[in-house]
Amino acid sequence: MIHSAPSPPRLVIVGATGWYGKTLVHEYVLAYGDRAAAENLLLYASRPSLLSVDIQGCSLNFPVADLSEAPRQSLAHFDGLLWYAFILKNKLPDIGAEAYRIANESIATHVIDCLTSNPHLRTAFFSSGAAYGMTNCPAYETDPYAYLKIKYERKLSTLVPLVTIYPYATLGKYVPDHFSFAAASFIHQAITTGRIVIEARNPVVRSYGSVHDFSRLLLRLFEQKHWTKGSVPSSIVPVTHTLDLMQLAHEVAAALERKIDIISSIEMNTSASVYITTNFSYGAQLAHCGLAPSGLTQQLRDMADGRAFHSTNENDKFTT
């Protein structure tokens, strides 16, 4: 498909200060320019702030409003809403299941009130690979994260035109920390110590995809003035590579173009931790919109960019 110059979509981004939201703003600026971003993006998060994105060495700032204000805003002239805001699964042990539910229900209430008042807003909802393919909603006590993701997806499908994204392991520039993500941890170790230590005991296999790639795809979808059945996918599973940790470590070393010592404590005769998909429709979805997936080397360099890969200042390396 040939992609002609579009008019920039007017978008509401809920969770703009998170990894995915920030990347969407970054890609929006690259696609349409900073003036268009300032005029056409309405950004929300849990508290008011300024969002900073780095475009070719220049820092651009955009105001972020408190999410509680969203239901009172007039959104008649906006085209779509992207719901990124969600308390991550790895926060569950720290805050407890009940506080986790309350925090996410509060976010959901604001979003759903907003969409109830503005049912014309085409919506992208970010679920998780952990919820992909589930036909039955688990009990909250069994899997709070999947329960809430499936609950909200079902609710949204009754309110607005909907595309659901099911990310698995993600690579990208604005990763929030290098402790929670294997690829970012490996990049940090490689640059700061010259080695990568794989501390997992069991083999770990993950499907990976670039947040930059699926952000570009979403912008192409929102450029369409109307979503009809068959004109846009109902779901996107944005993965391009599947790797075990040893393969990932070697790919990181190759992407950084450094000689890296790789030390592994994996016991190969133990059961593997597997988080992968067998859905391979993503490449065709990108191609339909005139896009191609980034190579793995580029995805890893995107993750390192702005964290340590191009930094000459020790104090700039892997700060959040």
PDB file of C-alpha atoms in Angstrom:
ATOM      1  CA  MET A   1       0.000   0.000   0.000  1.00  0.00           C
ATOM      2  CA  ILE A   2       1.316   3.460  -0.935  1.00  0.00           C
ATOM      3  CA  HIS A   3       1.074   5.929   1.920  1.00  0.00           C
ATOM      4  CA  SER A   4       0.185   9.475   0.877  1.00  0.00           C
ATOM      5  CA  ALA A   5       0.759  12.522   3.046  1.00  0.00           C
ATOM      6  CA  PRO A   6      -2.044  12.525   5.657  1.00  0.00           C
ATOM      7  CA  SER A   7      -3.521  15.146   7.890  1.00  0.00           C
ATOM      8  CA  PRO A   8      -2.282  14.558  11.447  1.00  0.00           C
ATOM      9  CA  PRO A   9      -4.852  12.785  13.636  1.00  0.00           C
ATOM     10  CA  ARG A  10      -6.046  14.546  16.780  1.00  0.00           C
ATOM     11  CA  LEU A  11      -5.424  12.164  19.666  1.00  0.00           C
ATOM     12  CA  VAL A  12      -6.020  11.890  23.393  1.00  0.00           C
ATOM     13  CA  ILE A  13      -3.244   9.928  25.120  1.00  0.00           C
ATOM     14  CA  VAL A  14      -3.999   8.500  28.557  1.00  0.00           C
ATOM     15  CA  GLY A  15      -0.791   7.523  30.288  1.00  0.00           C
ATOM     16  CA  ALA A  16       1.368   9.883  28.240  1.00  0.00           C
ATOM     17  CA  THR A  17       4.289   9.876  30.676  1.00  0.00           C
ATOM     18  CA  GLY A  18       4.758   6.103  30.559  1.00  0.00           C
ATOM     19  CA  TRP A  19       7.070   4.205  28.219  1.00  0.00           C
ATOM     20  CA  TYR A  20       4.506   3.532  25.483  1.00  0.00           C
ATOM     21  CA  GLY A  21       2.792   6.903  25.717  1.00  0.00           C
ATOM     22  CA  LYS A  22       6.062   8.782  25.510  1.00  0.00           C
ATOM     23  CA  THR A  23       7.093   6.757  22.479  1.00  0.00           C
ATOM     24  CA  LEU A  24       3.800   7.551  20.745  1.00  0.00           C
ATOM     25  CA  VAL A  25       4.470  11.278  21.234  1.00  0.00           C
ATOM     26  CA  HIS A  26       8.026  10.777  19.934  1.00  0.00           C
ATOM     27  CA  GLU A  27       6.788   9.032  16.786  1.00  0.00           C
ATOM     28  CA  TYR A  28       4.033  11.593  16.313  1.00  0.00           C
ATOM     29  CA  VAL A  29       6.607  14.403  16.259  1.00  0.00           C
ATOM     30  CA  LEU A  30       8.737  12.479  13.747  1.00  0.00           C
ATOM     31  CA  ALA A  31       5.714  11.849  11.511  1.00  0.00           C
ATOM     32  CA  TYR A  32       3.971  15.228  11.609  1.00  0.00           C
ATOM     33  CA  GLY A  33       6.269  17.738  13.332  1.00  0.00           C
ATOM     34  CA  ASP A  34       6.405  19.343  16.762  1.00  0.00           C
ATOM     35  CA  ARG A  35       3.875  22.067  15.899  1.00  0.00           C
ATOM     36  CA  ALA A  36       1.303  19.467  14.856  1.00  0.00           C
ATOM     37  CA  ALA A  37       1.981  17.548  18.074  1.00  0.00           C
ATOM     38  CA  ALA A  38       1.424  20.665  20.169  1.00  0.00           C
ATOM     39  CA  GLU A  39      -1.829  21.414  18.352  1.00  0.00           C
ATOM     40  CA  ASN A  40      -3.297  17.918  18.047  1.00  0.00           C
ATOM     41  CA  LEU A  41      -2.276  15.912  21.124  1.00  0.00           C
ATOM     42  CA  LEU A  42      -4.064  16.062  24.460  1.00  0.00           C
ATOM     43  CA  LEU A  43      -1.926  14.311  27.070  1.00  0.00           C
ATOM     44  CA  TYR A  44      -3.083  12.900  30.404  1.00  0.00           C
ATOM     45  CA  ALA A  45      -1.400  11.155  33.315  1.00  0.00           C
ATOM     46  CA  SER A  46      -1.995  10.657  37.030  1.00  0.00           C
ATOM     47  CA  ARG A  47      -0.671  14.148  37.792  1.00  0.00           C
ATOM     48  CA  PRO A  48       0.068  17.294  35.789  1.00  0.00           C
ATOM     49  CA  SER A  49       3.607  17.583  34.465  1.00  0.00           C
ATOM     50  CA  LEU A  50       5.735  18.288  31.419  1.00  0.00           C
ATOM     51  CA  LEU A  51       6.573  15.450  29.051  1.00  0.00           C
ATOM     52  CA  SER A  52       9.999  15.670  27.414  1.00  0.00           C
ATOM     53  CA  VAL A  53      10.923  13.762  24.271  1.00  0.00           C
ATOM     54  CA  ASP A  54      14.313  13.732  22.596  1.00  0.00           C
ATOM     55  CA  ILE A  55      14.248  14.312  18.841  1.00  0.00           C
ATOM     56  CA  GLN A  56      17.661  14.199  17.189  1.00  0.00           C
ATOM     57  CA  GLY A  57      19.363  15.674  20.236  1.00  0.00           C
ATOM     58  CA  CYS A  58      16.729  18.361  20.856  1.00  0.00           C
ATOM     59  CA  SER A  59      14.458  18.139  23.895  1.00  0.00           C
ATOM     60  CA  LEU A  60      10.815  19.023  23.239  1.00  0.00           C
ATOM     61  CA  ASN A  61       8.353  19.584  26.085  1.00  0.00           C
ATOM     62  CA  PHE A  62       4.594  19.053  26.076  1.00  0.00           C
ATOM     63  CA  PRO A  63       2.119  19.794  28.892  1.00  0.00           C
ATOM     64  CA  VAL A  64       0.412  16.848  30.571  1.00  0.00           C
ATOM     65  CA  ALA A  65      -2.919  17.328  32.373  1.00  0.00           C
ATOM     66  CA  ASP A  66      -4.376  15.428  35.324  1.00  0.00           C
ATOM     67  CA  LEU A  67      -6.454  12.475  34.117  1.00  0.00           C
ATOM     68  CA  SER A  68      -9.309  13.395  36.444  1.00  0.00           C
ATOM     69  CA  GLU A  69      -9.937  16.419  34.192  1.00  0.00           C
ATOM     70  CA  ALA A  70     -10.517  14.304  31.057  1.00  0.00           C
ATOM     71  CA  PRO A  71     -14.251  13.579  31.476  1.00  0.00           C
ATOM     72  CA  ARG A  72     -14.960  17.325  31.703  1.00  0.00           C
ATOM     73  CA  GLN A  73     -13.089  18.209  28.517  1.00  0.00           C
ATOM     74  CA  SER A  74     -14.807  18.785  25.196  1.00  0.00           C
ATOM     75  CA  LEU A  75     -13.346  16.180  22.848  1.00  0.00           C
ATOM     76  CA  ALA A  76     -15.721  16.576  19.919  1.00  0.00           C
ATOM     77  CA  HIS A  77     -12.895  17.530  17.559  1.00  0.00           C
ATOM     78  CA  PHE A  78     -10.575  14.681  18.491  1.00  0.00           C
ATOM     79  CA  ASP A  79     -10.290  11.516  16.429  1.00  0.00           C
ATOM     80  CA  GLY A  80      -9.128   8.903  18.885  1.00  0.00           C
ATOM     81  CA  LEU A  81      -7.931   7.892  22.318  1.00  0.00           C
ATOM     82  CA  LEU A  82      -5.025   5.639  23.299  1.00  0.00           C
ATOM     83  CA  TRP A  83      -5.297   4.079  26.758  1.00  0.00           C
ATOM     84  CA  TYR A  84      -1.824   3.258  28.024  1.00  0.00           C
ATOM     85  CA  ALA A  85      -2.280   4.130  31.709  1.00  0.00           C
ATOM     86  CA  PHE A  86      -2.177   1.025  33.913  1.00  0.00           C
ATOM     87  CA  ILE A  87      -0.315   0.053  37.070  1.00  0.00           C
ATOM     88  CA  LEU A  88       2.178  -2.558  35.898  1.00  0.00           C
ATOM     89  CA  LYS A  89       2.012  -6.161  37.022  1.00  0.00           C
ATOM     90  CA  ASN A  90       5.427  -5.984  38.694  1.00  0.00           C
ATOM     91  CA  LYS A  91       4.023  -3.448  41.180  1.00  0.00           C
ATOM     92  CA  LEU A  92       1.553  -5.978  42.603  1.00  0.00           C
ATOM     93  CA  PRO A  93       3.876  -7.391  45.285  1.00  0.00           C
ATOM     94  CA  ASP A  94       4.748  -3.893  46.484  1.00  0.00           C
ATOM     95  CA  ILE A  95       1.255  -2.400  46.806  1.00  0.00           C
ATOM     96  CA  GLY A  96      -0.921  -5.490  47.309  1.00  0.00           C
ATOM     97  CA  ALA A  97      -3.862  -6.823  45.309  1.00  0.00           C
ATOM     98  CA  GLU A  98      -6.515  -4.549  46.807  1.00  0.00           C
ATOM     99  CA  ALA A  99      -4.586  -1.291  46.355  1.00  0.00           C
ATOM    100  CA  TYR A 100      -3.684  -2.469  42.846  1.00  0.00           C
ATOM    101  CA  ARG A 101      -7.362  -2.961  42.014  1.00  0.00           C
ATOM    102  CA  ILE A 102      -8.381   0.411  43.454  1.00  0.00           C
ATOM    103  CA  ALA A 103      -5.662   2.304  41.564  1.00  0.00           C
ATOM    104  CA  ASN A 104      -6.512   0.716  38.221  1.00  0.00           C
ATOM    105  CA  GLU A 105     -10.267   1.044  38.765  1.00  0.00           C
ATOM    106  CA  SER A 106      -9.747   4.770  39.377  1.00  0.00           C
ATOM    107  CA  ILE A 107      -7.916   5.125  36.060  1.00  0.00           C
ATOM    108  CA  ALA A 108     -10.578   3.082  34.285  1.00  0.00           C
ATOM    109  CA  THR A 109     -13.421   5.162  35.707  1.00  0.00           C
ATOM    110  CA  HIS A 110     -11.955   8.361  34.264  1.00  0.00           C
ATOM    111  CA  VAL A 111     -11.310   6.759  30.861  1.00  0.00           C
ATOM    112  CA  ILE A 112     -14.709   5.108  30.578  1.00  0.00           C
ATOM    113  CA  ASP A 113     -16.509   8.280  31.676  1.00  0.00           C
ATOM    114  CA  CYS A 114     -14.591  10.131  28.986  1.00  0.00           C
ATOM    115  CA  LEU A 115     -15.498   7.603  26.285  1.00  0.00           C
ATOM    116  CA  THR A 116     -19.124   7.366  27.396  1.00  0.00           C
ATOM    117  CA  SER A 117     -19.388  11.113  26.762  1.00  0.00           C
ATOM    118  CA  ASN A 118     -17.431  10.825  23.493  1.00  0.00           C
ATOM    119  CA  PRO A 119     -18.381   7.537  21.803  1.00  0.00           C
ATOM    120  CA  HIS A 120     -16.999   8.795  18.484  1.00  0.00           C
ATOM    121  CA  LEU A 121     -13.430   8.393  19.778  1.00  0.00           C
ATOM    122  CA  ARG A 122     -11.783   5.428  18.084  1.00  0.00           C
ATOM    123  CA  THR A 123      -9.794   3.730  20.820  1.00  0.00           C
ATOM    124  CA  ALA A 124      -6.567   1.747  21.140  1.00  0.00           C
ATOM    125  CA  PHE A 125      -6.427  -0.254  24.351  1.00  0.00           C
ATOM    126  CA  PHE A 126      -3.160  -1.719  25.561  1.00  0.00           C
ATOM    127  CA  SER A 127      -3.704  -5.143  27.008  1.00  0.00           C
ATOM    128  CA  SER A 128      -0.914  -7.712  27.421  1.00  0.00           C
ATOM    129  CA  GLY A 129       0.375 -10.875  25.884  1.00  0.00           C
ATOM    130  CA  ALA A 130      -0.538 -12.444  29.229  1.00  0.00           C
ATOM    131  CA  ALA A 131      -4.211 -11.880  28.382  1.00  0.00           C
ATOM    132  CA  TYR A 132      -4.029 -12.713  24.679  1.00  0.00           C
ATOM    133  CA  GLY A 133      -6.219 -15.619  23.613  1.00  0.00           C
ATOM    134  CA  MET A 134      -7.997 -15.955  26.966  1.00  0.00           C
ATOM    135  CA  THR A 135     -11.636 -16.840  26.310  1.00  0.00           C
ATOM    136  CA  ASN A 136     -12.602 -16.872  29.978  1.00  0.00           C
ATOM    137  CA  CYS A 137     -11.790 -14.106  32.410  1.00  0.00           C
ATOM    138  CA  PRO A 138      -9.832 -15.470  35.390  1.00  0.00           C
ATOM    139  CA  ALA A 139     -10.873 -14.669  38.939  1.00  0.00           C
ATOM    140  CA  TYR A 140      -9.261 -11.521  40.283  1.00  0.00           C
ATOM    141  CA  GLU A 141      -7.633 -13.474  43.100  1.00  0.00           C
ATOM    142  CA  THR A 142      -6.023 -15.831  40.578  1.00  0.00           C
ATOM    143  CA  ASP A 143      -4.626 -13.258  38.139  1.00  0.00           C
ATOM    144  CA  PRO A 144      -5.412  -9.600  38.971  1.00  0.00           C
ATOM    145  CA  TYR A 145      -3.558  -8.251  35.944  1.00  0.00           C
ATOM    146  CA  ALA A 146      -5.247 -10.432  33.321  1.00  0.00           C
ATOM    147  CA  TYR A 147      -8.624 -10.037  35.048  1.00  0.00           C
ATOM    148  CA  LEU A 148      -8.544  -6.244  34.793  1.00  0.00           C
ATOM    149  CA  LYS A 149      -7.164  -6.187  31.244  1.00  0.00           C
ATOM    150  CA  ILE A 150      -9.882  -8.533  29.985  1.00  0.00           C
ATOM    151  CA  LYS A 151     -12.604  -6.727  31.959  1.00  0.00           C
ATOM    152  CA  TYR A 152     -11.744  -3.347  30.464  1.00  0.00           C
ATOM    153  CA  GLU A 153     -11.316  -4.677  26.946  1.00  0.00           C
ATOM    154  CA  ARG A 154     -14.798  -6.172  27.088  1.00  0.00           C
ATOM    155  CA  LYS A 155     -16.245  -2.949  28.469  1.00  0.00           C
ATOM    156  CA  LEU A 156     -14.594  -0.818  25.778  1.00  0.00           C
ATOM    157  CA  SER A 157     -15.835  -3.084  22.990  1.00  0.00           C
ATOM    158  CA  THR A 158     -19.402  -2.080  23.918  1.00  0.00           C
ATOM    159  CA  LEU A 159     -18.631   1.659  23.927  1.00  0.00           C
ATOM    160  CA  VAL A 160     -16.341   2.605  21.046  1.00  0.00           C
ATOM    161  CA  PRO A 161     -14.607   1.375  17.863  1.00  0.00           C
ATOM    162  CA  LEU A 162     -11.704  -0.581  19.356  1.00  0.00           C
ATOM    163  CA  VAL A 163      -8.276  -1.965  18.510  1.00  0.00           C
ATOM    164  CA  THR A 164      -6.588  -3.991  21.256  1.00  0.00           C
ATOM    165  CA  ILE A 165      -2.810  -4.299  21.381  1.00  0.00           C
ATOM    166  CA  TYR A 166      -1.217  -7.320  23.086  1.00  0.00           C
ATOM    167  CA  PRO A 167       2.481  -6.540  23.629  1.00  0.00           C
ATOM    168  CA  TYR A 168       4.855  -9.251  24.768  1.00  0.00           C
ATOM    169  CA  ALA A 169       8.444  -8.313  25.655  1.00  0.00           C
ATOM    170  CA  THR A 170       9.068  -4.824  24.287  1.00  0.00           C
ATOM    171  CA  LEU A 171      12.144  -2.987  23.021  1.00  0.00           C
ATOM    172  CA  GLY A 172      12.391   0.783  22.698  1.00  0.00           C
ATOM    173  CA  LYS A 173      14.075   4.063  23.513  1.00  0.00           C
ATOM    174  CA  TYR A 174      12.136   5.243  26.571  1.00  0.00           C
ATOM    175  CA  VAL A 175      12.358   2.092  28.704  1.00  0.00           C
ATOM    176  CA  PRO A 176      11.703   3.323  32.270  1.00  0.00           C
ATOM    177  CA  ASP A 177      14.384   1.307  34.049  1.00  0.00           C
ATOM    178  CA  HIS A 178      16.969  -1.355  33.382  1.00  0.00           C
ATOM    179  CA  PHE A 179      16.058  -3.556  36.338  1.00  0.00           C
ATOM    180  CA  SER A 180      12.685  -4.831  35.113  1.00  0.00           C
ATOM    181  CA  PHE A 181      13.573  -5.688  31.509  1.00  0.00           C
ATOM    182  CA  ALA A 182      16.122  -8.278  30.437  1.00  0.00           C
ATOM    183  CA  ALA A 183      17.255  -6.475  27.284  1.00  0.00           C
ATOM    184  CA  ALA A 184      17.773  -3.155  29.089  1.00  0.00           C
ATOM    185  CA  SER A 185      19.609  -4.952  31.899  1.00  0.00           C
ATOM    186  CA  PHE A 186      21.905  -6.663  29.405  1.00  0.00           C
ATOM    187  CA  ILE A 187      22.624  -3.346  27.646  1.00  0.00           C
ATOM    188  CA  HIS A 188      23.399  -1.659  30.965  1.00  0.00           C
ATOM    189  CA  GLN A 189      25.697  -4.465  32.064  1.00  0.00           C
ATOM    190  CA  ALA A 190      27.477  -4.582  28.710  1.00  0.00           C
ATOM    191  CA  ILE A 191      28.223  -0.865  28.705  1.00  0.00           C
ATOM    192  CA  THR A 192      29.076  -0.398  32.370  1.00  0.00           C
ATOM    193  CA  THR A 193      30.949  -3.645  33.065  1.00  0.00           C
ATOM    194  CA  GLY A 194      31.891  -5.157  29.690  1.00  0.00           C
ATOM    195  CA  ARG A 195      30.040  -8.345  30.491  1.00  0.00           C
ATOM    196  CA  ILE A 196      26.508  -9.740  30.694  1.00  0.00           C
ATOM    197  CA  VAL A 197      25.573 -11.981  33.608  1.00  0.00           C
ATOM    198  CA  ILE A 198      22.455 -14.088  33.006  1.00  0.00           C
ATOM    199  CA  GLU A 199      21.200 -14.828  36.501  1.00  0.00           C
ATOM    200  CA  ALA A 200      18.179 -16.948  35.575  1.00  0.00           C
ATOM    201  CA  ARG A 201      18.364 -20.605  36.603  1.00  0.00           C
ATOM    202  CA  ASN A 202      15.743 -21.792  34.143  1.00  0.00           C
ATOM    203  CA  PRO A 203      15.806 -21.217  30.370  1.00  0.00           C
ATOM    204  CA  VAL A 204      13.726 -18.154  29.457  1.00  0.00           C
ATOM    205  CA  VAL A 205      12.188 -17.649  26.006  1.00  0.00           C
ATOM    206  CA  ARG A 206      10.407 -14.422  25.050  1.00  0.00           C
ATOM    207  CA  SER A 207       8.774 -12.881  21.965  1.00  0.00           C
ATOM    208  CA  TYR A 208       9.967  -9.315  21.331  1.00  0.00           C
ATOM    209  CA  GLY A 209       8.734  -6.329  19.365  1.00  0.00           C
ATOM    210  CA  SER A 210       9.518  -2.635  19.006  1.00  0.00           C
ATOM    211  CA  VAL A 211       7.305  -0.034  20.678  1.00  0.00           C
ATOM    212  CA  HIS A 212       8.425   2.378  17.942  1.00  0.00           C
ATOM    213  CA  ASP A 213       7.132   0.061  15.227  1.00  0.00           C
ATOM    214  CA  PHE A 214       3.698  -0.448  16.739  1.00  0.00           C
ATOM    215  CA  SER A 215       3.408   3.264  17.561  1.00  0.00           C
ATOM    216  CA  ARG A 216       3.938   4.041  13.861  1.00  0.00           C
ATOM    217  CA  LEU A 217       1.327   1.448  12.955  1.00  0.00           C
ATOM    218  CA  LEU A 218      -1.215   2.981  15.322  1.00  0.00           C
ATOM    219  CA  LEU A 219      -0.645   6.448  13.870  1.00  0.00           C
ATOM    220  CA  ARG A 220      -1.351   5.063  10.392  1.00  0.00           C
ATOM    221  CA  LEU A 221      -4.576   3.508  11.663  1.00  0.00           C
ATOM    222  CA  PHE A 222      -5.695   6.753  13.269  1.00  0.00           C
ATOM    223  CA  GLU A 223      -5.009   8.624  10.022  1.00  0.00           C
ATOM    224  CA  GLN A 224      -8.034   6.790   8.643  1.00  0.00           C
ATOM    225  CA  LYS A 225     -11.127   8.914   9.148  1.00  0.00           C
ATOM    226  CA  HIS A 226     -13.401   5.965   9.804  1.00  0.00           C
ATOM    227  CA  TRP A 227     -12.906   2.479  11.164  1.00  0.00           C
ATOM    228  CA  THR A 228     -15.193  -0.076   9.617  1.00  0.00           C
ATOM    229  CA  LYS A 229     -15.212  -3.822  10.013  1.00  0.00           C
ATOM    230  CA  GLY A 230     -12.230  -5.146   8.089  1.00  0.00           C
ATOM    231  CA  SER A 231     -10.598  -1.734   7.581  1.00  0.00           C
ATOM    232  CA  VAL A 232      -8.497  -2.045  10.723  1.00  0.00           C
ATOM    233  CA  PRO A 233      -7.435  -5.103  12.720  1.00  0.00           C
ATOM    234  CA  SER A 234      -9.379  -5.787  15.908  1.00  0.00           C
ATOM    235  CA  SER A 235      -6.165  -6.914  17.585  1.00  0.00           C
ATOM    236  CA  ILE A 236      -2.435  -6.359  17.135  1.00  0.00           C
ATOM    237  CA  VAL A 237       0.185  -8.747  18.528  1.00  0.00           C
ATOM    238  CA  PRO A 238       3.367  -6.719  17.928  1.00  0.00           C
ATOM    239  CA  VAL A 239       6.190  -9.261  17.920  1.00  0.00           C
ATOM    240  CA  THR A 240       8.975  -9.722  15.383  1.00  0.00           C
ATOM    241  CA  HIS A 241      11.549 -11.971  17.108  1.00  0.00           C
ATOM    242  CA  THR A 242      11.579 -14.829  19.600  1.00  0.00           C
ATOM    243  CA  LEU A 243      14.776 -15.417  21.574  1.00  0.00           C
ATOM    244  CA  ASP A 244      16.088 -17.155  24.644  1.00  0.00           C
ATOM    245  CA  LEU A 245      18.270 -15.194  27.062  1.00  0.00           C
ATOM    246  CA  MET A 246      21.554 -16.479  25.675  1.00  0.00           C
ATOM    247  CA  GLN A 247      20.542 -15.486  22.147  1.00  0.00           C
ATOM    248  CA  LEU A 248      19.435 -12.083  23.450  1.00  0.00           C
ATOM    249  CA  ALA A 249      22.773 -11.514  25.185  1.00  0.00           C
ATOM    250  CA  HIS A 250      24.686 -12.267  21.984  1.00  0.00           C
ATOM    251  CA  GLU A 251      22.380  -9.967  19.989  1.00  0.00           C
ATOM    252  CA  VAL A 252      23.009  -7.153  22.501  1.00  0.00           C
ATOM    253  CA  ALA A 253      26.767  -7.608  22.145  1.00  0.00           C
ATOM    254  CA  ALA A 254      26.455  -7.492  18.354  1.00  0.00           C
ATOM    255  CA  ALA A 255      24.214  -4.412  18.422  1.00  0.00           C
ATOM    256  CA  LEU A 256      26.647  -2.546  20.674  1.00  0.00           C
ATOM    257  CA  GLU A 257      29.562  -3.690  18.505  1.00  0.00           C
ATOM    258  CA  ARG A 258      31.609  -4.577  21.557  1.00  0.00           C
ATOM    259  CA  LYS A 259      33.374  -7.649  22.797  1.00  0.00           C
ATOM    260  CA  ILE A 260      31.263  -8.709  25.755  1.00  0.00           C
ATOM    261  CA  ASP A 261      31.843 -11.607  28.131  1.00  0.00           C
ATOM    262  CA  ILE A 262      28.606 -13.537  28.631  1.00  0.00           C
ATOM    263  CA  ILE A 263      28.245 -15.498  31.867  1.00  0.00           C
ATOM    264  CA  SER A 264      25.232 -17.750  32.340  1.00  0.00           C
ATOM    265  CA  SER A 265      23.911 -19.712  35.308  1.00  0.00           C
ATOM    266  CA  ILE A 266      21.074 -21.308  33.317  1.00  0.00           C
ATOM    267  CA  GLU A 267      20.540 -24.997  33.995  1.00  0.00           C
ATOM    268  CA  MET A 268      19.496 -26.343  30.628  1.00  0.00           C
ATOM    269  CA  ASN A 269      17.820 -29.470  32.024  1.00  0.00           C
ATOM    270  CA  THR A 270      15.226 -27.400  33.916  1.00  0.00           C
ATOM    271  CA  SER A 271      11.778 -26.346  32.707  1.00  0.00           C
ATOM    272  CA  ALA A 272      11.750 -23.232  30.547  1.00  0.00           C
ATOM    273  CA  SER A 273       9.811 -20.054  31.248  1.00  0.00           C
ATOM    274  CA  VAL A 274       8.065 -19.359  27.955  1.00  0.00           C
ATOM    275  CA  TYR A 275       6.235 -16.137  27.039  1.00  0.00           C
ATOM    276  CA  ILE A 276       5.764 -16.258  23.295  1.00  0.00           C
ATOM    277  CA  THR A 277       3.080 -15.943  20.653  1.00  0.00           C
ATOM    278  CA  THR A 278       2.202 -18.027  17.628  1.00  0.00           C
ATOM    279  CA  ASN A 279       0.282 -15.145  16.046  1.00  0.00           C
ATOM    280  CA  PHE A 280       2.307 -13.903  13.065  1.00  0.00           C
ATOM    281  CA  SER A 281      -0.148 -11.436  11.489  1.00  0.00           C
ATOM    282  CA  TYR A 282       1.809  -8.364  12.621  1.00  0.00           C
ATOM    283  CA  GLY A 283       4.134  -8.209   9.613  1.00  0.00           C
ATOM    284  CA  ALA A 284       1.188  -8.186   7.234  1.00  0.00           C
ATOM    285  CA  GLN A 285      -0.528  -5.482   9.298  1.00  0.00           C
ATOM    286  CA  LEU A 286       2.572  -3.294   9.045  1.00  0.00           C
ATOM    287  CA  ALA A 287       2.936  -3.945   5.307  1.00  0.00           C
ATOM    288  CA  HIS A 288      -0.721  -3.076   4.699  1.00  0.00           C
ATOM    289  CA  CYS A 289       0.012   0.384   6.113  1.00  0.00           C
ATOM    290  CA  GLY A 290       3.212   0.799   4.105  1.00  0.00           C
ATOM    291  CA  LEU A 291       5.511  -0.015   7.027  1.00  0.00           C
ATOM    292  CA  ALA A 292       8.201  -2.596   7.714  1.00  0.00           C
ATOM    293  CA  PRO A 293       9.409  -3.886  11.082  1.00  0.00           C
ATOM    294  CA  SER A 294      12.731  -2.714  12.456  1.00  0.00           C
ATOM    295  CA  GLY A 295      15.528  -5.265  12.533  1.00  0.00           C
ATOM    296  CA  LEU A 296      16.538  -6.651  15.903  1.00  0.00           C
ATOM    297  CA  THR A 297      19.828  -4.738  15.914  1.00  0.00           C
ATOM    298  CA  GLN A 298      17.972  -1.459  15.381  1.00  0.00           C
ATOM    299  CA  GLN A 299      15.444  -2.326  18.090  1.00  0.00           C
ATOM    300  CA  LEU A 300      18.223  -2.940  20.604  1.00  0.00           C
ATOM    301  CA  ARG A 301      20.005   0.257  19.600  1.00  0.00           C
ATOM    302  CA  ASP A 302      16.736   2.153  20.028  1.00  0.00           C
ATOM    303  CA  MET A 303      16.555   0.776  23.551  1.00  0.00           C
ATOM    304  CA  ALA A 304      20.132   1.840  24.264  1.00  0.00           C
ATOM    305  CA  ASP A 305      19.740   5.254  22.641  1.00  0.00           C
ATOM    306  CA  GLY A 306      19.474   7.992  25.229  1.00  0.00           C
ATOM    307  CA  ARG A 307      20.305   5.577  28.022  1.00  0.00           C
ATOM    308  CA  ALA A 308      23.961   4.791  27.467  1.00  0.00           C
ATOM    309  CA  PHE A 309      24.613   3.899  23.849  1.00  0.00           C
ATOM    310  CA  HIS A 310      25.487   7.402  22.651  1.00  0.00           C
ATOM    311  CA  SER A 311      26.240   9.062  26.002  1.00  0.00           C
ATOM    312  CA  THR A 312      29.705  10.387  26.783  1.00  0.00           C
ATOM    313  CA  ASN A 313      28.715  11.626  30.245  1.00  0.00           C
ATOM    314  CA  GLU A 314      28.797   8.976  32.950  1.00  0.00           C
ATOM    315  CA  ASN A 315      26.038  10.807  34.828  1.00  0.00           C
ATOM    316  CA  ASP A 316      23.718  10.505  31.829  1.00  0.00           C
ATOM    317  CA  LYS A 317      23.908   6.732  31.588  1.00  0.00           C
ATOM    318  CA  PHE A 318      20.745   4.852  32.337  1.00  0.00           C
ATOM    319  CA  THR A 319      18.987   7.544  34.335  1.00  0.00           C
ATOM    320  CA  THR A 320      15.204   7.722  34.350  1.00  0.00           C
TER     321      THR A 320
END
